[in-house]
Short mmCIF file of N, CA and C in Angstrom, two decimals:
data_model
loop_
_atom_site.label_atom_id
_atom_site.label_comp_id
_atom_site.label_asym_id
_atom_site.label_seq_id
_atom_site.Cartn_x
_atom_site.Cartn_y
_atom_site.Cartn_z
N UNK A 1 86.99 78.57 74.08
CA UNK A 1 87.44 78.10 72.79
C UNK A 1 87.78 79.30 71.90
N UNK A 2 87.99 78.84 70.83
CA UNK A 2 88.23 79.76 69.21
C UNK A 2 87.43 80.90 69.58
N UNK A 3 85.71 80.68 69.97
CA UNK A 3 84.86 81.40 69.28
C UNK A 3 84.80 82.76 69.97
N UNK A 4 85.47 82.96 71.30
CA UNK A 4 85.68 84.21 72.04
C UNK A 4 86.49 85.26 71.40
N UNK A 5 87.69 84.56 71.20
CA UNK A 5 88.87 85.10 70.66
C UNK A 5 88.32 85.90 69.32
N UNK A 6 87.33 84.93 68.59
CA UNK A 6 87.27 85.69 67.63
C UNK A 6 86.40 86.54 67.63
N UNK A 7 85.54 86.71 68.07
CA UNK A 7 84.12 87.42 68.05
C UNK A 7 84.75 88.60 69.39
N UNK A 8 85.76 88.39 70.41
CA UNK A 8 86.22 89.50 71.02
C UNK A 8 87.42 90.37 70.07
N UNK A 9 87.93 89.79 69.38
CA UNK A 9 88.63 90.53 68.08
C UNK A 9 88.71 91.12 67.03
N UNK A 10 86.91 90.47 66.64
CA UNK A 10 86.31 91.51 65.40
C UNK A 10 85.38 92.50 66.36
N UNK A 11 84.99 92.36 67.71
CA UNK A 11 84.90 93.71 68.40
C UNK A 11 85.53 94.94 68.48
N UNK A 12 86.57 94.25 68.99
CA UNK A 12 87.61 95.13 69.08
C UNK A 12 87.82 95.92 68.03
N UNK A 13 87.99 95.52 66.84
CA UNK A 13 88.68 95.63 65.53
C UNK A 13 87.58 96.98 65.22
N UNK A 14 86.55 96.44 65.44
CA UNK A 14 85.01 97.57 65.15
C UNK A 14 85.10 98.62 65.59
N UNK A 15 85.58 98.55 67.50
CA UNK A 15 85.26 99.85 68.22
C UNK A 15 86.54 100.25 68.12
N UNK A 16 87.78 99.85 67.34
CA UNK A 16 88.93 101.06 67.10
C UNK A 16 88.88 101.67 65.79
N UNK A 17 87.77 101.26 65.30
CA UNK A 17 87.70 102.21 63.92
C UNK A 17 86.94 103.52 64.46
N UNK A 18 87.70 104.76 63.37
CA UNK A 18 87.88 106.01 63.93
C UNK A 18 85.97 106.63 64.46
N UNK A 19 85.50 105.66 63.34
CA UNK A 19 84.20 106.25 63.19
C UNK A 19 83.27 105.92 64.59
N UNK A 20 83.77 104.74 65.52
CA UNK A 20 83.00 103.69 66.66
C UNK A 20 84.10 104.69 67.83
N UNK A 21 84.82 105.94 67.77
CA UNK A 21 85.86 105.82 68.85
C UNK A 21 84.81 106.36 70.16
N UNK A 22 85.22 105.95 71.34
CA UNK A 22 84.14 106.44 72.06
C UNK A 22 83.39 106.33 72.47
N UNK A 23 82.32 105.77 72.11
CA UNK A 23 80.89 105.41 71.79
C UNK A 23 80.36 104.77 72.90
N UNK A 24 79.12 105.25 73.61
CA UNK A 24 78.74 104.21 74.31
C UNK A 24 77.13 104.48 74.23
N UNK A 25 76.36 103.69 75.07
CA UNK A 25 74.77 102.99 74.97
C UNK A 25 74.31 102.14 73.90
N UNK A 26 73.21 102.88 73.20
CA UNK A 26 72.91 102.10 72.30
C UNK A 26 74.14 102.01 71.26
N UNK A 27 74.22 102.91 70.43
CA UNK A 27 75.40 102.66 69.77
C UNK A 27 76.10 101.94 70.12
N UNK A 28 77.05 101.46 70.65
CA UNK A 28 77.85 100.58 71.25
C UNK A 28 77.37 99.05 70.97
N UNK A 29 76.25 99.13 71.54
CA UNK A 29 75.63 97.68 71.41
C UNK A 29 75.55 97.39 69.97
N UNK A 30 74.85 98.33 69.35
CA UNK A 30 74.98 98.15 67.82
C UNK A 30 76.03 97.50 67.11
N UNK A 31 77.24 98.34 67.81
CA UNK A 31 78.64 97.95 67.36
C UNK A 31 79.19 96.39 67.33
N UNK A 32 78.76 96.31 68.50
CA UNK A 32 78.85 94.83 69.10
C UNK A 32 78.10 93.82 68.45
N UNK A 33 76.79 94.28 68.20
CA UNK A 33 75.84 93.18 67.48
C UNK A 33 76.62 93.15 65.69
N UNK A 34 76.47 94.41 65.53
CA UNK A 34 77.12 93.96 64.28
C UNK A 34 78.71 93.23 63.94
N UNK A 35 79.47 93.60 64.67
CA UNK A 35 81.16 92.98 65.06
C UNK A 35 80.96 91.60 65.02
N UNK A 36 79.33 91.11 65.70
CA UNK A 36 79.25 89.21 66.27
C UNK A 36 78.76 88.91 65.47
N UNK A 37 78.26 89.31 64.47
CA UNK A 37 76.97 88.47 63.37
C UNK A 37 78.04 88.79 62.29
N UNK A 38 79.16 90.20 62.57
CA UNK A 38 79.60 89.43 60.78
C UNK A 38 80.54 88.64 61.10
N UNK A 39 81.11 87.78 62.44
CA UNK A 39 81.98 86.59 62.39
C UNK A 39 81.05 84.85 62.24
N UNK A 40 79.91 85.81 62.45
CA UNK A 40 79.06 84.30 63.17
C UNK A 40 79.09 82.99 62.21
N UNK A 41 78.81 83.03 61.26
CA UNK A 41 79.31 82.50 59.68
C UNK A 41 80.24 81.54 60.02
N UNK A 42 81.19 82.43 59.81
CA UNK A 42 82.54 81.54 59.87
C UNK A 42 82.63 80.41 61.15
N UNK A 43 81.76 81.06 62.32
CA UNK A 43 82.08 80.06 63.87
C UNK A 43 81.18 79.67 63.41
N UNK A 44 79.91 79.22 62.81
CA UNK A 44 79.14 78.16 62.86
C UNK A 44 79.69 77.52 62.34
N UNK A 45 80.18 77.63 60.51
CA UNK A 45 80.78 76.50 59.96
C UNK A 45 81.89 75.83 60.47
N UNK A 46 82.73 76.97 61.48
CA UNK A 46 83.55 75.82 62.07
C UNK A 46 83.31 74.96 62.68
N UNK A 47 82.47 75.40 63.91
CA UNK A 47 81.83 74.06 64.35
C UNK A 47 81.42 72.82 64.28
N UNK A 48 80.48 73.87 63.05
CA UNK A 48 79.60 72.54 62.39
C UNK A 48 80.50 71.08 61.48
N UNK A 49 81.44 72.03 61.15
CA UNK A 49 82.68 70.86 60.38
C UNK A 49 83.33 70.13 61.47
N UNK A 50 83.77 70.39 62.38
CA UNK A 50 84.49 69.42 63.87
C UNK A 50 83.08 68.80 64.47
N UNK A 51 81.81 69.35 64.68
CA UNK A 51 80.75 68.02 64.71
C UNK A 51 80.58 67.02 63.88
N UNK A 52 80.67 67.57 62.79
CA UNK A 52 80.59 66.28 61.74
C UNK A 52 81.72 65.19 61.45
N UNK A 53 82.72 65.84 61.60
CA UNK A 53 84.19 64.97 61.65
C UNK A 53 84.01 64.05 62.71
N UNK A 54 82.78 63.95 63.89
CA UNK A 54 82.65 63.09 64.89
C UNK A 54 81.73 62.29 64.52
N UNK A 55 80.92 62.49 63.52
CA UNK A 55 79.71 61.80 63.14
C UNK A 55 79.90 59.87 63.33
N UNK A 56 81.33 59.88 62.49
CA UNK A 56 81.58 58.59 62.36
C UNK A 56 82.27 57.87 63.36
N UNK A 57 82.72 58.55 64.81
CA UNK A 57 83.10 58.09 65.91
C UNK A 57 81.84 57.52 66.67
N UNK A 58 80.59 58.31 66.33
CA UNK A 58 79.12 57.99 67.19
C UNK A 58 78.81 56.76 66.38
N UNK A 59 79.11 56.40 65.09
CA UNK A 59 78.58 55.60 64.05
C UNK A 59 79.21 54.31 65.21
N UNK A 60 80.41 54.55 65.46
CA UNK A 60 81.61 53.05 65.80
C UNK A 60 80.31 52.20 67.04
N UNK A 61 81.30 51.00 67.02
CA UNK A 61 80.51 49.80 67.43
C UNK A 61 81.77 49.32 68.72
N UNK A 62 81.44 48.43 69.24
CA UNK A 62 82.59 47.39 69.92
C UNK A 62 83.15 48.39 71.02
N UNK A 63 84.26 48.00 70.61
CA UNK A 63 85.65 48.66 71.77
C UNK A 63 85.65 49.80 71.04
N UNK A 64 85.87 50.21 69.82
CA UNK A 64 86.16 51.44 69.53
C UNK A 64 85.37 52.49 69.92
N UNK A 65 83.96 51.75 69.72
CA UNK A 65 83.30 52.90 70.18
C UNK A 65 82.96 52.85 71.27
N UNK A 66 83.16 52.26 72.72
CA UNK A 66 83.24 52.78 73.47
C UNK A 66 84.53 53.73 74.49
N UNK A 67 85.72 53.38 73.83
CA UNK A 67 86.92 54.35 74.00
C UNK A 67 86.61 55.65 73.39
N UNK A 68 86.23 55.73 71.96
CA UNK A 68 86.11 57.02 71.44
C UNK A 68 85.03 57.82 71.43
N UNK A 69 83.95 57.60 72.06
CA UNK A 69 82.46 57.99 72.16
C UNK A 69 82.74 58.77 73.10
N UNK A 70 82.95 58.50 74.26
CA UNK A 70 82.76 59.77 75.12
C UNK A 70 83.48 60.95 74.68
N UNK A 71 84.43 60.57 74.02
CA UNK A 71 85.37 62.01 73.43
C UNK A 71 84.71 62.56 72.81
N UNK A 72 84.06 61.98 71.79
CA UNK A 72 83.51 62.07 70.32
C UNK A 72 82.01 63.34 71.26
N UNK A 73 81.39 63.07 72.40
CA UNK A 73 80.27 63.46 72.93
C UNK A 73 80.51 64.70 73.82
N UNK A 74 81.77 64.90 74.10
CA UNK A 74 82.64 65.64 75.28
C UNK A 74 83.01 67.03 74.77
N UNK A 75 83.67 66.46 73.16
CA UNK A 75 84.06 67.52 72.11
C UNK A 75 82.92 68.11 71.79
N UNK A 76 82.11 67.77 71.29
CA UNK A 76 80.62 68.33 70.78
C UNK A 76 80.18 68.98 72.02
N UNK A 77 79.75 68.57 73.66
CA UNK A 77 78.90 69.50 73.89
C UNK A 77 79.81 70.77 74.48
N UNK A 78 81.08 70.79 74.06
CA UNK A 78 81.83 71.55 74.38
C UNK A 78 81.71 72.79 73.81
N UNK A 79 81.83 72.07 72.38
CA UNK A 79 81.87 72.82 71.16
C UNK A 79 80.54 73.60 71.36
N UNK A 80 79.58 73.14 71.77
CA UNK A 80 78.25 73.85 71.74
C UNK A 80 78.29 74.89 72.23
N UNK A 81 78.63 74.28 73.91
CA UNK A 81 78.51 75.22 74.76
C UNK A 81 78.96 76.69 74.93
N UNK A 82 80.03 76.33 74.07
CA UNK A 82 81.29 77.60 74.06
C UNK A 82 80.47 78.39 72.73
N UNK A 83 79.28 77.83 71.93
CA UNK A 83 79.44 78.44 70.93
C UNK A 83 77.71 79.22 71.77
N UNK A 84 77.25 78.62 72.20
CA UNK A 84 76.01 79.21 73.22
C UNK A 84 76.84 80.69 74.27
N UNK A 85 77.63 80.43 74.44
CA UNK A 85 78.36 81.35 75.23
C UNK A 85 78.65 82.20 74.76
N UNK A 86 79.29 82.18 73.64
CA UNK A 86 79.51 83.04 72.81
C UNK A 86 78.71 84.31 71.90
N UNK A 87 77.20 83.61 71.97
CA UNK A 87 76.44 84.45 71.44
C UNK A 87 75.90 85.04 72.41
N UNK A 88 75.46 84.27 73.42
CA UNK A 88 74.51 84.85 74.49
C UNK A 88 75.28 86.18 75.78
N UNK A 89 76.37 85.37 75.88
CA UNK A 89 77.15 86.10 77.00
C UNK A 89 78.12 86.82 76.99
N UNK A 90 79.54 86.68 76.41
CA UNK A 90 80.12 86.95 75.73
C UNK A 90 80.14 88.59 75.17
N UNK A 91 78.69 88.76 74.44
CA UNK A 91 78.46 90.12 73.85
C UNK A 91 78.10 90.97 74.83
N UNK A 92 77.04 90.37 75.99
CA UNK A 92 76.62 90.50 76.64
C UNK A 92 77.80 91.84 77.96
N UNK A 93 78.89 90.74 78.26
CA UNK A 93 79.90 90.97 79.09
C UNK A 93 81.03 92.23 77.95
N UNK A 94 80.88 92.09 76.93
CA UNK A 94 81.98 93.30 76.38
C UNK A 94 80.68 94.10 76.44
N UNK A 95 79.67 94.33 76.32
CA UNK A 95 78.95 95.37 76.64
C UNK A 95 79.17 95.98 77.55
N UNK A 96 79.17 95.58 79.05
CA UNK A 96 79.09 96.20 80.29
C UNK A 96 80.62 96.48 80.30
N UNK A 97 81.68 95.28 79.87
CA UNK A 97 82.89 96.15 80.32
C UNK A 97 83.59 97.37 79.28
N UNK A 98 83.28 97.47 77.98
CA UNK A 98 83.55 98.71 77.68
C UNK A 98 82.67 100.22 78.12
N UNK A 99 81.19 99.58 78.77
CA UNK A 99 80.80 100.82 79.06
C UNK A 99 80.82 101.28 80.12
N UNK A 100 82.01 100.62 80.86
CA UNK A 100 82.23 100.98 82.46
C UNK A 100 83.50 102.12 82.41
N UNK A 101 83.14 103.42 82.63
CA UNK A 101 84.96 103.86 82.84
C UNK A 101 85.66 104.41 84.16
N UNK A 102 86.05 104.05 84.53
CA UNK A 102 86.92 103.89 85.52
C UNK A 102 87.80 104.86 85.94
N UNK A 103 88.05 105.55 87.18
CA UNK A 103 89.01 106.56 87.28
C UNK A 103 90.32 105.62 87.78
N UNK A 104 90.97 106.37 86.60
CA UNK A 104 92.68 105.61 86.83
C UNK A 104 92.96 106.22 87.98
N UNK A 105 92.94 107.07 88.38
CA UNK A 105 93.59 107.69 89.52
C UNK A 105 93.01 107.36 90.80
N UNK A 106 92.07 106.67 90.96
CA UNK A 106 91.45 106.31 92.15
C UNK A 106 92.09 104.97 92.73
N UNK A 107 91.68 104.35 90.91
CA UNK A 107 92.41 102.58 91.28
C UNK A 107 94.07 102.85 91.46
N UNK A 108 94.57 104.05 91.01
CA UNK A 108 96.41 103.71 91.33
C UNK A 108 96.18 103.97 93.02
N UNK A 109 95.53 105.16 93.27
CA UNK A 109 95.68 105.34 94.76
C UNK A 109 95.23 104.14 95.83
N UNK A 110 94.35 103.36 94.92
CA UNK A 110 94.13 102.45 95.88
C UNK A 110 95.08 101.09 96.05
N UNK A 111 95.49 100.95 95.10
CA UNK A 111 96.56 99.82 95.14
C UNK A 111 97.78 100.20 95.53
N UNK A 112 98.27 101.91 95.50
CA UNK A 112 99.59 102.18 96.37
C UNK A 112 98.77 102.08 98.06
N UNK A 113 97.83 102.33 97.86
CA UNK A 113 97.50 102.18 99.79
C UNK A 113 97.41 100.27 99.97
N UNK A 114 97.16 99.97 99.26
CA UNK A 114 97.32 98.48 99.31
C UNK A 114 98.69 97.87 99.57
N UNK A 115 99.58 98.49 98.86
CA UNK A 115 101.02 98.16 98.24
C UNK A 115 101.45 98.55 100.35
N UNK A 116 101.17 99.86 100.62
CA UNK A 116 101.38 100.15 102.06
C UNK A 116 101.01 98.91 103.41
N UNK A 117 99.88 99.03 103.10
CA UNK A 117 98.86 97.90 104.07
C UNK A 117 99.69 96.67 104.01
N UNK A 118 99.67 96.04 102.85
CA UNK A 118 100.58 94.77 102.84
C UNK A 118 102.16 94.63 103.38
N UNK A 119 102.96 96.02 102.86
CA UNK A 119 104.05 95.90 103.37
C UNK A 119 104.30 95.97 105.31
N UNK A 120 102.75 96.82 105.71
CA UNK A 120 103.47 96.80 107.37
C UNK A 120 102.97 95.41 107.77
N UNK A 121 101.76 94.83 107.11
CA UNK A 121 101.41 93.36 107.63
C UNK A 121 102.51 92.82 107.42
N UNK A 122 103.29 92.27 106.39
CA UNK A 122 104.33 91.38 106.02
C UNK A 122 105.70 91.63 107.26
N UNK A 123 105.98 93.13 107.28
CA UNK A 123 106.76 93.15 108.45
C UNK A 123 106.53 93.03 109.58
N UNK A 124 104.87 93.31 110.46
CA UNK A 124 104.83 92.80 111.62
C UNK A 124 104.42 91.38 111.89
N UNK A 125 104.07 90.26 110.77
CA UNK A 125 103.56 89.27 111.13
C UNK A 125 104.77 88.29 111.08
N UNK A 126 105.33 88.89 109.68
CA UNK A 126 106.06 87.94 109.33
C UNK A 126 107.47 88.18 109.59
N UNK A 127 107.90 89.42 110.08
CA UNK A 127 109.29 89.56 110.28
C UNK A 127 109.99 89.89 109.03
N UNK A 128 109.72 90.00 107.97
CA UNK A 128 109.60 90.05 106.44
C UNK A 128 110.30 91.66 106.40
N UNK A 129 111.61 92.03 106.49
CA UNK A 129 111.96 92.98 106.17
C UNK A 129 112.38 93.74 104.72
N UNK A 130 112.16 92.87 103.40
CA UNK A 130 111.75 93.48 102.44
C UNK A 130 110.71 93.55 101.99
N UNK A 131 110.11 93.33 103.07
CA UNK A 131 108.63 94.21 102.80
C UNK A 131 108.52 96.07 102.74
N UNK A 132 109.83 96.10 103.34
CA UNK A 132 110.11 97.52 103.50
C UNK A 132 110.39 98.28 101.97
N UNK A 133 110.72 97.30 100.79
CA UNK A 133 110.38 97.77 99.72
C UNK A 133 109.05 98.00 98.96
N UNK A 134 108.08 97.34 99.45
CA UNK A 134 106.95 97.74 99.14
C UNK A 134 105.99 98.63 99.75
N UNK A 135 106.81 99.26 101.11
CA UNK A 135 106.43 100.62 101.83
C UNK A 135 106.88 101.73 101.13
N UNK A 136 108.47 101.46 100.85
CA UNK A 136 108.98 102.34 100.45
C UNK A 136 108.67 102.84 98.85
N UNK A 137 107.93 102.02 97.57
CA UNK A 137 107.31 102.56 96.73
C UNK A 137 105.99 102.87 96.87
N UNK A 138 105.30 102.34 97.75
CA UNK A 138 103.82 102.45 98.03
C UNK A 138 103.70 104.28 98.26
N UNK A 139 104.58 104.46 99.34
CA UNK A 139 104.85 105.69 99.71
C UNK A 139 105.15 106.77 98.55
N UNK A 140 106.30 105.96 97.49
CA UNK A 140 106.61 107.02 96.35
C UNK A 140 105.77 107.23 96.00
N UNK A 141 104.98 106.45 95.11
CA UNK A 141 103.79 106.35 94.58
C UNK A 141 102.90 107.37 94.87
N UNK A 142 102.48 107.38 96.25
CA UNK A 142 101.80 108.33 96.90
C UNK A 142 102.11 109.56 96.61
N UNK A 143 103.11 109.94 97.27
CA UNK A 143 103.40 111.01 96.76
C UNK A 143 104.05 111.96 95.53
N UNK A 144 103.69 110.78 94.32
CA UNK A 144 104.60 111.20 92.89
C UNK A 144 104.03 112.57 92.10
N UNK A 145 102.63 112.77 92.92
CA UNK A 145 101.84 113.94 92.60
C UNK A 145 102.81 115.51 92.72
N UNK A 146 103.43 115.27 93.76
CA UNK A 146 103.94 116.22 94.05
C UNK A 146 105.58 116.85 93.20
N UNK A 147 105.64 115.81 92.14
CA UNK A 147 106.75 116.25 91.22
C UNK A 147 106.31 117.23 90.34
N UNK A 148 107.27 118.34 90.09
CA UNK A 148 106.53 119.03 89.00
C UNK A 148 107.28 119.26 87.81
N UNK A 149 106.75 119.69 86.91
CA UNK A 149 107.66 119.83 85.43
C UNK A 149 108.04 118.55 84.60
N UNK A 150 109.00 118.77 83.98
CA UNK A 150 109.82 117.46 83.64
C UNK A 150 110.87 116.54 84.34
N UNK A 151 110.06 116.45 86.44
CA UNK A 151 110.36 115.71 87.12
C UNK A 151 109.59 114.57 87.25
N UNK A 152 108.26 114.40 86.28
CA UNK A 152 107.07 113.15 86.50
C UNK A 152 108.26 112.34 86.44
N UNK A 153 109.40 111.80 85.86
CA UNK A 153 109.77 110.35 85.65
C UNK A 153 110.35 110.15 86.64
N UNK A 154 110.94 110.71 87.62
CA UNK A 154 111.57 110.72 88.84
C UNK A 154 110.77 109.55 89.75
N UNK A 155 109.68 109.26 90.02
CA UNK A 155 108.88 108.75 90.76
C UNK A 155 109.66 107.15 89.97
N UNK A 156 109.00 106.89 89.18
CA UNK A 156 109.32 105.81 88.52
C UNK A 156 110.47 105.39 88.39
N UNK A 157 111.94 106.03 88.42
CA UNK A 157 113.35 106.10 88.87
C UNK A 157 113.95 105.50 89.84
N UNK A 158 112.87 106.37 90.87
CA UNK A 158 113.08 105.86 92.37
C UNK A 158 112.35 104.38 92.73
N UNK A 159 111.40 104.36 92.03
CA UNK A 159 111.03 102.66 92.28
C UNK A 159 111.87 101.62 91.85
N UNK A 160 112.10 102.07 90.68
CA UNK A 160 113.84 100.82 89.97
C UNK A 160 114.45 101.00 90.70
N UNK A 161 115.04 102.24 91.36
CA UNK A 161 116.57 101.89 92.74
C UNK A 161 116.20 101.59 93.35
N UNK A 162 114.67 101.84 94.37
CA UNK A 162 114.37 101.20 95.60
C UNK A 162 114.27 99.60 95.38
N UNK A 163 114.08 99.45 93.78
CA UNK A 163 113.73 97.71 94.05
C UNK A 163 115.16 97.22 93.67
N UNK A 164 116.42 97.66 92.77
CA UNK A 164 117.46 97.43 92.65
C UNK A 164 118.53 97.16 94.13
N UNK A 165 118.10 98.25 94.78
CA UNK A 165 119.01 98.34 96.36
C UNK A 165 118.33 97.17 97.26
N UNK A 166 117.47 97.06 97.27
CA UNK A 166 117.12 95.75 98.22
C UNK A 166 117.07 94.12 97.07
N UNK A 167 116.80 94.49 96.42
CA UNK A 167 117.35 92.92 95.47
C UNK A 167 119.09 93.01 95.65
N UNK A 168 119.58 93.90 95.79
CA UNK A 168 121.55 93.60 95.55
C UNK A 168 122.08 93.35 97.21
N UNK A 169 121.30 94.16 98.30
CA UNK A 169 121.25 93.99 99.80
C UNK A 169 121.19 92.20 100.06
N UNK A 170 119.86 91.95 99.00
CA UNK A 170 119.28 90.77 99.96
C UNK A 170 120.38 89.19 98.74
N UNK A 171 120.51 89.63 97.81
CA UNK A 171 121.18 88.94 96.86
C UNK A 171 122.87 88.73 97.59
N UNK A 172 123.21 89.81 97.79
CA UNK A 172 124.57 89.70 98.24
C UNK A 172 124.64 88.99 99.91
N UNK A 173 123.21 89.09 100.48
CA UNK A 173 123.92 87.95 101.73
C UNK A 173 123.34 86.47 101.05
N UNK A 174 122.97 86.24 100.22
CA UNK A 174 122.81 84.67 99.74
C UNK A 174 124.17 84.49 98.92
N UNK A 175 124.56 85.66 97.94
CA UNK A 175 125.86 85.20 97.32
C UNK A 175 127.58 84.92 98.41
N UNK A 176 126.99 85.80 99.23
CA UNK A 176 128.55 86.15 99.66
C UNK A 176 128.79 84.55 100.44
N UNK A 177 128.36 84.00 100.94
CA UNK A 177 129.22 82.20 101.15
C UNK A 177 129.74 81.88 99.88
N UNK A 178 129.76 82.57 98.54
CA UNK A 178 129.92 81.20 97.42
C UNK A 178 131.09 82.04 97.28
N UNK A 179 131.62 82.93 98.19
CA UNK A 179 133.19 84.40 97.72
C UNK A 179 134.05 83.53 98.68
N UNK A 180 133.80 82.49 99.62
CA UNK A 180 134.87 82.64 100.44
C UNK A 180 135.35 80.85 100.20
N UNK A 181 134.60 80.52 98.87
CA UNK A 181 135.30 79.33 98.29
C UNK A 181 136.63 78.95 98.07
#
């Protein structure tokens, strides 16, 4: 619901101020506890106003209230739940994932060896010969280390033509029947 969005946004909002940049352990948590308690206010009363707007659906009698009751009961423990979630877990989970950091360079290398792996499966299982474009950047990729100077963009160059030349290869034998109309 609402209450993530917001309580992950006045986080956010917290740990990009200049004074929070950085920060991790306790501090951090601090950050976090304080970011969730000064929205909390506002998500209770919201809540609490869309429970009560149901008050008088639980009141109903007859047919009405049994068409609109389960909604009326569905919305609420929804509303709860998401708002239980929100306090308990929620803070919980931006804790661990801002204090995790990650080497970019490990995860690119591992997804160009991925990008590899997939492309020779796709061509030996499947016969799948533009798979050979996802060898053929997997490979750039790999080796983009080896550009030097103000050649870094080169890597990234060569992935737009390698994916341009096999999209216009494989495009032009689906177009070319509609040339000899």
């Amino acid at each position: 619901m609402d209450i993530g969005i917001v309580d992950v946004e006045n986080i956010v909002r917290h740990l990009e101020m200049p004074e929070n940049h950085g920060i991790k352990g306790k501090k951090l948590m601090s950050v976090i506890y304080q970011a969730t308690t000064e929205v909390r206010a506002a998500v209770v009363t919201s809540i609490a106003t869309t429970i009560v707007s149901f008050l008088p659906v639980f009141a109903m009698q007859a047919s009405e209230g049994k068409l609109f009751r389960p909604l009326a009961f569905t919305k609420t423990f929804a509303l709860l739940s998401a708002f239980i979630l929100g306090i308990v877990v929620l803070p919980t989970f931006v804790h661990i994932f801002f204090n995790v950091r990650i080497d970019k360079e490990k995860v690119r290398r591992f997804w160009n060896i991925m990008l590899l792996v997939s492309g020779f499966i796709f061509i030996i299982i499947w016969q799948a010969w533009i798979a050979m474009a996802l060898v053929a950047v997997g490979i750039n990729n790999l080796t983009q280390h080896r550009w030097q100077g103000k050649r870094k963009e080169y890597p990234g160059y060569i992935n737009i033509g390698i994916i341009v030349l096999f999209a216009v290869y494989f495009l032009s034998g689906e177009w070319l029947p509609l040339v000899h109309i």
